[in-house]
Tab-separated table of C-alpha atoms in Angstrom:
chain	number	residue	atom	x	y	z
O	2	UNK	CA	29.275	-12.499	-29.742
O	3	UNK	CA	30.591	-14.536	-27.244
O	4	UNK	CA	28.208	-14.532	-23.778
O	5	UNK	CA	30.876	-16.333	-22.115
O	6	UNK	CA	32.696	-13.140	-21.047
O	7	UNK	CA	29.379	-11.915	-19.216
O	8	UNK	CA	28.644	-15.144	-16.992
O	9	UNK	CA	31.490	-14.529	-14.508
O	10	UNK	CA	31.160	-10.831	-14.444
O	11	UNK	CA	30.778	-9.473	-11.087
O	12	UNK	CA	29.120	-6.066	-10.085
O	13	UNK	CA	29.219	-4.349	-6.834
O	14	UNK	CA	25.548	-3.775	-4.786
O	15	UNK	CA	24.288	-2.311	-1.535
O	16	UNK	CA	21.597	-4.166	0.030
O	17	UNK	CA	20.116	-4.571	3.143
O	18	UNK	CA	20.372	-8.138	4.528
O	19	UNK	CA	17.878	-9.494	7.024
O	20	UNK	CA	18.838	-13.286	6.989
O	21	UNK	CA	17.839	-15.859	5.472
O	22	UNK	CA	19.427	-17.374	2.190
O	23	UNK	CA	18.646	-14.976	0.515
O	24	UNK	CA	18.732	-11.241	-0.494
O	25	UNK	CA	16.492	-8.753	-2.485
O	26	UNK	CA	17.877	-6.287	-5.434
O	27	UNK	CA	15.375	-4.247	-6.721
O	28	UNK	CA	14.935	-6.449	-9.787
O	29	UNK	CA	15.849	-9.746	-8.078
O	30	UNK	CA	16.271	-12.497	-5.037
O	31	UNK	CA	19.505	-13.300	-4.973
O	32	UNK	CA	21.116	-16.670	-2.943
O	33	UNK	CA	24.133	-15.374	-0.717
O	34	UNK	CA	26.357	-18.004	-0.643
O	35	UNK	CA	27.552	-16.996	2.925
O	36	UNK	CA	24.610	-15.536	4.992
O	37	UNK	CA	26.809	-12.471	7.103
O	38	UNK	CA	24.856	-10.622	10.281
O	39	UNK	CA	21.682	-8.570	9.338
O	40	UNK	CA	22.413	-5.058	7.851
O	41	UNK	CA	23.783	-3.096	5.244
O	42	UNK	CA	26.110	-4.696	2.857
O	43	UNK	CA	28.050	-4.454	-0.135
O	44	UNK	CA	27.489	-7.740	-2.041
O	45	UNK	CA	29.525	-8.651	-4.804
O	46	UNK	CA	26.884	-9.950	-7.413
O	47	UNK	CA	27.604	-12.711	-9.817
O	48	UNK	CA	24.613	-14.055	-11.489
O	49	UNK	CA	22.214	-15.080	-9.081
O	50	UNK	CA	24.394	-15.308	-5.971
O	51	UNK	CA	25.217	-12.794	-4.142
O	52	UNK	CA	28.835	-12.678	-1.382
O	53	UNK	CA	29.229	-10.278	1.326
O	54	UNK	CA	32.012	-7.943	1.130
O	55	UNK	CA	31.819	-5.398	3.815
O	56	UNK	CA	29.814	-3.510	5.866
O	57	UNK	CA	28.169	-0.442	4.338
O	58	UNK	CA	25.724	2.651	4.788
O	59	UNK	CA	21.954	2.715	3.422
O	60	UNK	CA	21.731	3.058	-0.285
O	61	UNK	CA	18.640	3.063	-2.705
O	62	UNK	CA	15.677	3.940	-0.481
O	63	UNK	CA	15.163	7.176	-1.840
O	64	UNK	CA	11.573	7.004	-3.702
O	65	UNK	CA	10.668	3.790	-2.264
O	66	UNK	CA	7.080	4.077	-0.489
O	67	UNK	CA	7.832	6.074	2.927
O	68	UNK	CA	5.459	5.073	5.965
O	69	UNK	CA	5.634	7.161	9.519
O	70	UNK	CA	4.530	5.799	12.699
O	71	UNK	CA	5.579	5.354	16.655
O	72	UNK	CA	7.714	2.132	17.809
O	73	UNK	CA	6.813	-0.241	19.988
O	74	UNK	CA	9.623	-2.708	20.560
O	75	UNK	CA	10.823	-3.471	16.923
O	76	UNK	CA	7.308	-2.595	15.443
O	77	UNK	CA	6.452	0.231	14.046
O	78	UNK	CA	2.818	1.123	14.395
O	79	UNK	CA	1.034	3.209	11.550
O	80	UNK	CA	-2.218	3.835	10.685
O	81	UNK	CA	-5.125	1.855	11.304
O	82	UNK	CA	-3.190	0.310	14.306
O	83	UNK	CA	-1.232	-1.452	12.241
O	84	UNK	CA	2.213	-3.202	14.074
O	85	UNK	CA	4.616	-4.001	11.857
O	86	UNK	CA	8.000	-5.176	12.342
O	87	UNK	CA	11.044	-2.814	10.978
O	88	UNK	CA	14.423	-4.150	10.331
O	89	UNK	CA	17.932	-2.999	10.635
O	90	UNK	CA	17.186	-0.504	13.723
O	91	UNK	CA	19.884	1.467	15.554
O	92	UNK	CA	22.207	-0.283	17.279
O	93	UNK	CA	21.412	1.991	20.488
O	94	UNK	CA	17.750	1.191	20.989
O	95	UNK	CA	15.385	4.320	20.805
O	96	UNK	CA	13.204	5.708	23.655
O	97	UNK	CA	9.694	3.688	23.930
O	98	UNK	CA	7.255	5.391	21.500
O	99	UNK	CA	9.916	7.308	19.287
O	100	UNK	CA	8.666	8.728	15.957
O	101	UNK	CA	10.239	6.720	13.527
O	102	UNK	CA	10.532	7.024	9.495
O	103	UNK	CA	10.988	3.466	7.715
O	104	UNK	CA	11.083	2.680	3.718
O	105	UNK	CA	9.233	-0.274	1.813
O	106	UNK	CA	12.036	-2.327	0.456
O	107	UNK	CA	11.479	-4.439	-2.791
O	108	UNK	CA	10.342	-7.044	-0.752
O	109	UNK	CA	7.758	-5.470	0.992
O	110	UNK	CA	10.272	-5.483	4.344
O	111	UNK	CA	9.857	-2.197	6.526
O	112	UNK	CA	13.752	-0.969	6.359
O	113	UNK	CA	14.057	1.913	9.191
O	114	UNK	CA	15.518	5.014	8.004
O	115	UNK	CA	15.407	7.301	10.319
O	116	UNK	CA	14.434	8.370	14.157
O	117	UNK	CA	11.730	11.745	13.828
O	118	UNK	CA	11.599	15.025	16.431
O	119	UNK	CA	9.313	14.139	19.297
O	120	UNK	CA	6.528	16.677	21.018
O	121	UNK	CA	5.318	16.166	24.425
O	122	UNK	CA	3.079	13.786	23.342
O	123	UNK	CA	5.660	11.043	23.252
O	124	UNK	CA	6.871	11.693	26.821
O	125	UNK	CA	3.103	12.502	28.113
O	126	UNK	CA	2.311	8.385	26.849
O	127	UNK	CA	6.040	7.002	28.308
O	128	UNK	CA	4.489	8.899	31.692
O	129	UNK	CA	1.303	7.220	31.867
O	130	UNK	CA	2.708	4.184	31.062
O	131	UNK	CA	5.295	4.145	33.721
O	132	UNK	CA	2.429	4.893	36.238
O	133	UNK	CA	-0.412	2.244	35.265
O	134	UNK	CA	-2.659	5.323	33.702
O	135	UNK	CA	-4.528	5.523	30.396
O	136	UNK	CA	-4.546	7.994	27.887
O	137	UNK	CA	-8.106	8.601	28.314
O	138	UNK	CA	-7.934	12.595	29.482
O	139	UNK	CA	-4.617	13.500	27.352
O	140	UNK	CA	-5.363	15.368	24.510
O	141	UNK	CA	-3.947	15.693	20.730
O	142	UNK	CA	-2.285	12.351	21.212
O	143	UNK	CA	-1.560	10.528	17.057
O	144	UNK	CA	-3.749	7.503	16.593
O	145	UNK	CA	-0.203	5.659	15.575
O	146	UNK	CA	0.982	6.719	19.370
O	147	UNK	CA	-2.541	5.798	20.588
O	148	UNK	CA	-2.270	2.311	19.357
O	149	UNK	CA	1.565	1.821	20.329
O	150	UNK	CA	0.216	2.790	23.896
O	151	UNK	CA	-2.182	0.223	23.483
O	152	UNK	CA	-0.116	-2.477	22.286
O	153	UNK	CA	2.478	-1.639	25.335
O	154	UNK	CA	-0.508	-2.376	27.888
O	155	UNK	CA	-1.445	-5.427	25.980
O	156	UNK	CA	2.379	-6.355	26.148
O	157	UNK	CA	2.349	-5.846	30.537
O	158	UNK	CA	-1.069	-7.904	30.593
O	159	UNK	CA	0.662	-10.576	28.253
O	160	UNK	CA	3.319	-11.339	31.157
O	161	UNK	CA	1.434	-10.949	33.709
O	162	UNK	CA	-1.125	-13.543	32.586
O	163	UNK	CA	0.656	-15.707	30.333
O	164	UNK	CA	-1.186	-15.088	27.638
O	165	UNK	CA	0.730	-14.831	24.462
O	166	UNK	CA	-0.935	-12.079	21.428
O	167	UNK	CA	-0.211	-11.405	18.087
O	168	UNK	CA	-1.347	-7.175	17.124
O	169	UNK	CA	-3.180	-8.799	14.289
O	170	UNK	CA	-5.424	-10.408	17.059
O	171	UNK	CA	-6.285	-7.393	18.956
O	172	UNK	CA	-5.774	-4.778	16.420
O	173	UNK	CA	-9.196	-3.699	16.612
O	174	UNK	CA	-9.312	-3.281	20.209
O	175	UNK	CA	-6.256	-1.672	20.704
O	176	UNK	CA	-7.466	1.860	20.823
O	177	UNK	CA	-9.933	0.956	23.425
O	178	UNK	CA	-7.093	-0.167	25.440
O	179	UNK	CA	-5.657	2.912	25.363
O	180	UNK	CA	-8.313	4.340	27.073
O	181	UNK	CA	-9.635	1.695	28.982
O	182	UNK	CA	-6.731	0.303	30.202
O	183	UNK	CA	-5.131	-3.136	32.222
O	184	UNK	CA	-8.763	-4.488	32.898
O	185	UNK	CA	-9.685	-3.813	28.851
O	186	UNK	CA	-6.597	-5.718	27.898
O	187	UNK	CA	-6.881	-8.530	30.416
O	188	UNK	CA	-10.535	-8.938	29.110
O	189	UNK	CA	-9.248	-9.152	25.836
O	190	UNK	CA	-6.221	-11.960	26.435
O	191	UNK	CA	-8.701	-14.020	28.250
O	192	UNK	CA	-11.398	-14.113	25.725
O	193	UNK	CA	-8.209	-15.639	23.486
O	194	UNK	CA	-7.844	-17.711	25.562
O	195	UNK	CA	-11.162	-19.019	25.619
O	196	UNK	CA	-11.019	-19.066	22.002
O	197	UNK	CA	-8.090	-21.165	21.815
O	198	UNK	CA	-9.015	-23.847	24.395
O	199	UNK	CA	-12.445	-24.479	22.617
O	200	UNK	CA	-10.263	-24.436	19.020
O	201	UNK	CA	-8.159	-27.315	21.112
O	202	UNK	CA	-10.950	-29.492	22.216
O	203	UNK	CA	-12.425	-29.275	18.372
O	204	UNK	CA	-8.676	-30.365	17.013
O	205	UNK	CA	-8.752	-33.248	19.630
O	206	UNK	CA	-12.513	-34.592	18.984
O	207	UNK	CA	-11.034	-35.202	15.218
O	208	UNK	CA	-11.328	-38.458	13.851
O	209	UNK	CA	-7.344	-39.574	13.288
O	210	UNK	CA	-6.863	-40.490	9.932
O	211	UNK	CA	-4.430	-43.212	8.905
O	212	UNK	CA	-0.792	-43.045	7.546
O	213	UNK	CA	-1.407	-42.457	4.097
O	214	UNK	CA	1.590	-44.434	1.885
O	215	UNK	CA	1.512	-42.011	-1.228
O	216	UNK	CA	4.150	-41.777	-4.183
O	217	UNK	CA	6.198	-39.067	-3.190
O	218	UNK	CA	6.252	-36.165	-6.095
O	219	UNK	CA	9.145	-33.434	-6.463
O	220	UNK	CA	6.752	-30.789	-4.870
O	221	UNK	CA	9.697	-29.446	-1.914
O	222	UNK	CA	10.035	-26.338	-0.693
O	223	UNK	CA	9.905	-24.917	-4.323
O	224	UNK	CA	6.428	-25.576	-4.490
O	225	UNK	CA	5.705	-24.408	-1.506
O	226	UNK	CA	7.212	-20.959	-1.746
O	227	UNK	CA	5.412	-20.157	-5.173
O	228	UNK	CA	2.184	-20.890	-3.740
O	229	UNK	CA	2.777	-18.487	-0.966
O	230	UNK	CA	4.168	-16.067	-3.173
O	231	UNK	CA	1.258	-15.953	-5.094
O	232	UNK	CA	-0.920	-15.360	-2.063
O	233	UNK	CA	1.526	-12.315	-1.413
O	234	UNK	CA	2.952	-14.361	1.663
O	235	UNK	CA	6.981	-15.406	1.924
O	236	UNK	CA	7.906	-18.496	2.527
O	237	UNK	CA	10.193	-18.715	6.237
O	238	UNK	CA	10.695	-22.120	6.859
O	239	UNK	CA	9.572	-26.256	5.710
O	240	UNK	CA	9.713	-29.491	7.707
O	241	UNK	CA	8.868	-32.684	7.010
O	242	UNK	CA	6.568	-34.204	9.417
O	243	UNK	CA	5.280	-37.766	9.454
O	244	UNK	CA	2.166	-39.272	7.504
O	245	UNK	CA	3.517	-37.162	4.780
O	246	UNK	CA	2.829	-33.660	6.508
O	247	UNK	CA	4.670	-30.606	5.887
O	248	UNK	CA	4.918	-28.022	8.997
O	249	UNK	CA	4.814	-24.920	6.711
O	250	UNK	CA	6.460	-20.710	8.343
O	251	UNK	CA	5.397	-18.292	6.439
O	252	UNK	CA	4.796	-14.277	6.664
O	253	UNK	CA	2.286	-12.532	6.130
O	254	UNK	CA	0.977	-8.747	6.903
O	255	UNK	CA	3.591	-8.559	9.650
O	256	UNK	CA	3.299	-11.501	11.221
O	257	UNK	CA	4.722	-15.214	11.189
O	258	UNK	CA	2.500	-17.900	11.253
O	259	UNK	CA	2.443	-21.813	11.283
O	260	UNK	CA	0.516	-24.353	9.723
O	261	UNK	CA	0.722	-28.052	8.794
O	262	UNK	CA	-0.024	-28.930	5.315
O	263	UNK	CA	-0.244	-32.287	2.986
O	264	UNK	CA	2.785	-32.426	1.297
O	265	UNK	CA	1.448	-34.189	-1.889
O	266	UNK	CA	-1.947	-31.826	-2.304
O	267	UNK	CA	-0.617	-28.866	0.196
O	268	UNK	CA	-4.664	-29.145	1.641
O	269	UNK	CA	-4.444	-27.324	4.873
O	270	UNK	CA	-4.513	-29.798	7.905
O	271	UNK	CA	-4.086	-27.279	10.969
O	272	UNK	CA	-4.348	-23.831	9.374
O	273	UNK	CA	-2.211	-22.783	12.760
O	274	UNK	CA	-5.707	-19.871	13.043
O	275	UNK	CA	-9.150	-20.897	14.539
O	276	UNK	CA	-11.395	-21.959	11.618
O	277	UNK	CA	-14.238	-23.655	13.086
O	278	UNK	CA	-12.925	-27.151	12.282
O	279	UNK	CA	-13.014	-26.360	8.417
O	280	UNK	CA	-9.575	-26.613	8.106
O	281	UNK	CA	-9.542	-28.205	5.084
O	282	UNK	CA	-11.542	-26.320	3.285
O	283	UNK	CA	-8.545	-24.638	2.652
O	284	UNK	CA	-5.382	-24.703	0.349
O	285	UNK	CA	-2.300	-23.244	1.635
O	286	UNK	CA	-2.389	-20.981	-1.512
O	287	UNK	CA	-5.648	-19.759	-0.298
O	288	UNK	CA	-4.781	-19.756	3.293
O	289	UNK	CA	-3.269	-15.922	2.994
O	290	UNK	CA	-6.388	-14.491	1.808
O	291	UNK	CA	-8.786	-16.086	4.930
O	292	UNK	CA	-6.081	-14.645	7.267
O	293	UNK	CA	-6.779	-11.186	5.719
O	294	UNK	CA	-10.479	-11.751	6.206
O	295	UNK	CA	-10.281	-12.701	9.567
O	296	UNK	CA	-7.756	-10.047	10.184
O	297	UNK	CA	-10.127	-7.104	8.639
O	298	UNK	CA	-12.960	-8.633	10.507
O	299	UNK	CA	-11.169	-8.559	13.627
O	300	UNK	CA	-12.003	-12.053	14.546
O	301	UNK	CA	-8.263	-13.871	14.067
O	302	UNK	CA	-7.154	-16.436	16.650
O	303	UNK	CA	-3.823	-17.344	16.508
O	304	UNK	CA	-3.167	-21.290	17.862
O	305	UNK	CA	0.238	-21.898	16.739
O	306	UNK	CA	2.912	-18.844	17.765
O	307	UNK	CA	6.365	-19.539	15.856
């Protein structure tokens, strides 16, 4: 048989494209050789490569795992107060709070699918918003709504004070927000902010160590993204830093973070998350699973925002 004939055959696929240089088939990544705008598209596939032909509709989320929740900005927040962000929205941005109904895609990317019926409970919590109340005395109110509420209060206290947030770092207060309010949230932001000033002074009472002249080994962003992908993180983004650093993007359960990594060992220098100074304790393969733990204890501090 001669295999030659299949190497330059091309098939047609719809994917959705969210940037980056690459693009996810159910069964594969593929490299698109010319990265087009985020959305739907109709690749031609050759190989491993992937070329953007036109613009198309959703395909192929049928049967993939279906999660329901209420937006906030381009979040969508679920249960358990989790904010996560969901790609390809409408063009026409939806009201504040809207139902929405968004599919798992191969990757693990929320894809929106599709904007749900409101009740009064949507335009009750847009209300109280618009008038500095809480949802304290409104009744039959979702928990996903509840939280989105929350995170919109958190978001008003944010500006105000200048205090940046991640949800991951206030996920477990969130609810009390809702009820408690601006003063809950402001409490909240400025106990980060505590947090983060004493994880500066710690950082800057560190010994500096010298420039280390090492042999420099093939590792790349390669090896990178494989030991993040076997944490269940994505790799985002590499560069090189000096003394033979690596400043290292990555995702993980919704959220970006950054930290700075030896390049030869990839020993965690500034995990980019308060750790008490044990920083390198940790492996940037292991690095994932802490940030779970701190997230599920509710005790993440975020020092580096992307």
């Amino acid at each position: 048989m001669d295999y030659r004939k299949f190497l330059g055959k091309v098939e047609s696929a719809v994917l959705p494209y969210f940037g980056g240089p690459s693009v996810d088939a159910p069964s594969r990544r593929l490299r698109v050789t010319t990265p087009p705008a985020p959305g739907w598209w109709r690749f031609d596939v050759q190989g491993r490569t992937a070329t953007a032909r036109e613009p198309a509709g959703p395909e192929g989320l049928d049967g993939l795992p279906l999660l329901r929740g209420h937006l906030w900005g381009t979040r969508l927040v679920r249960e358990g107060a989790v904010a996560e962000p969901v790609q390809l929205l409408p063009d026409e941005e939806p009201p504040r709070f809207s139902p929405v109904r968004a599919r798992r895609w191969h990757d693990g990317t929320l894809v929106f699918e599709a904007l749900e019926f409101e009740g009064e409970a949507e335009g009750n919590a847009r209300l109280m918003l618009e008038e500095g109340r809480t949802l304290a005395e409104v009744k039959a109110v979702p928990a996903s709504l509840r939280a989105a509420f929350g995170y919109a209060v958190l978001e008003g206290a944010s500006r105000a004070l200048g205090i940046r947030f991640s949800p991951v770092e206030v996920r477990g207060q969130v609810l009390s927000v809702a009820e408690g309010g601006r003063p809950v949230a402001e409490a909240r932001l400025r106990a980060l902010a505590t947090e983060r000033a004493v994880h500066a002074r710690v950082v800057e009472a560190r010994p500096r160590s010298a420039p280390r002249h090492l042999e420099r080994q093939p590792q790349g962003a390669a090896r990178v993204e494989r030991a993040l992908e076997s944490a269940g993180a994505r790799l985002l983004d590499t560069r090189r830093l000096e003394n033979e650093r690596l400043e290292v993007t990555f995702g993980f359960m919704g959220e970006r973070f950054i930290s700075i990594v030896e390049a030869d060992s990839l020993r965690v220098v500034d995990a980019g998350i308060c750790l008490a100074g044990e920083d390198r304790q940790v492996t940037l393969e292991s690095l994932p699973s802490v940030i779970r733990e701190a997230i599920e204890d509710d005790v993440l501090v975020i020092t580096r925002h992307a």
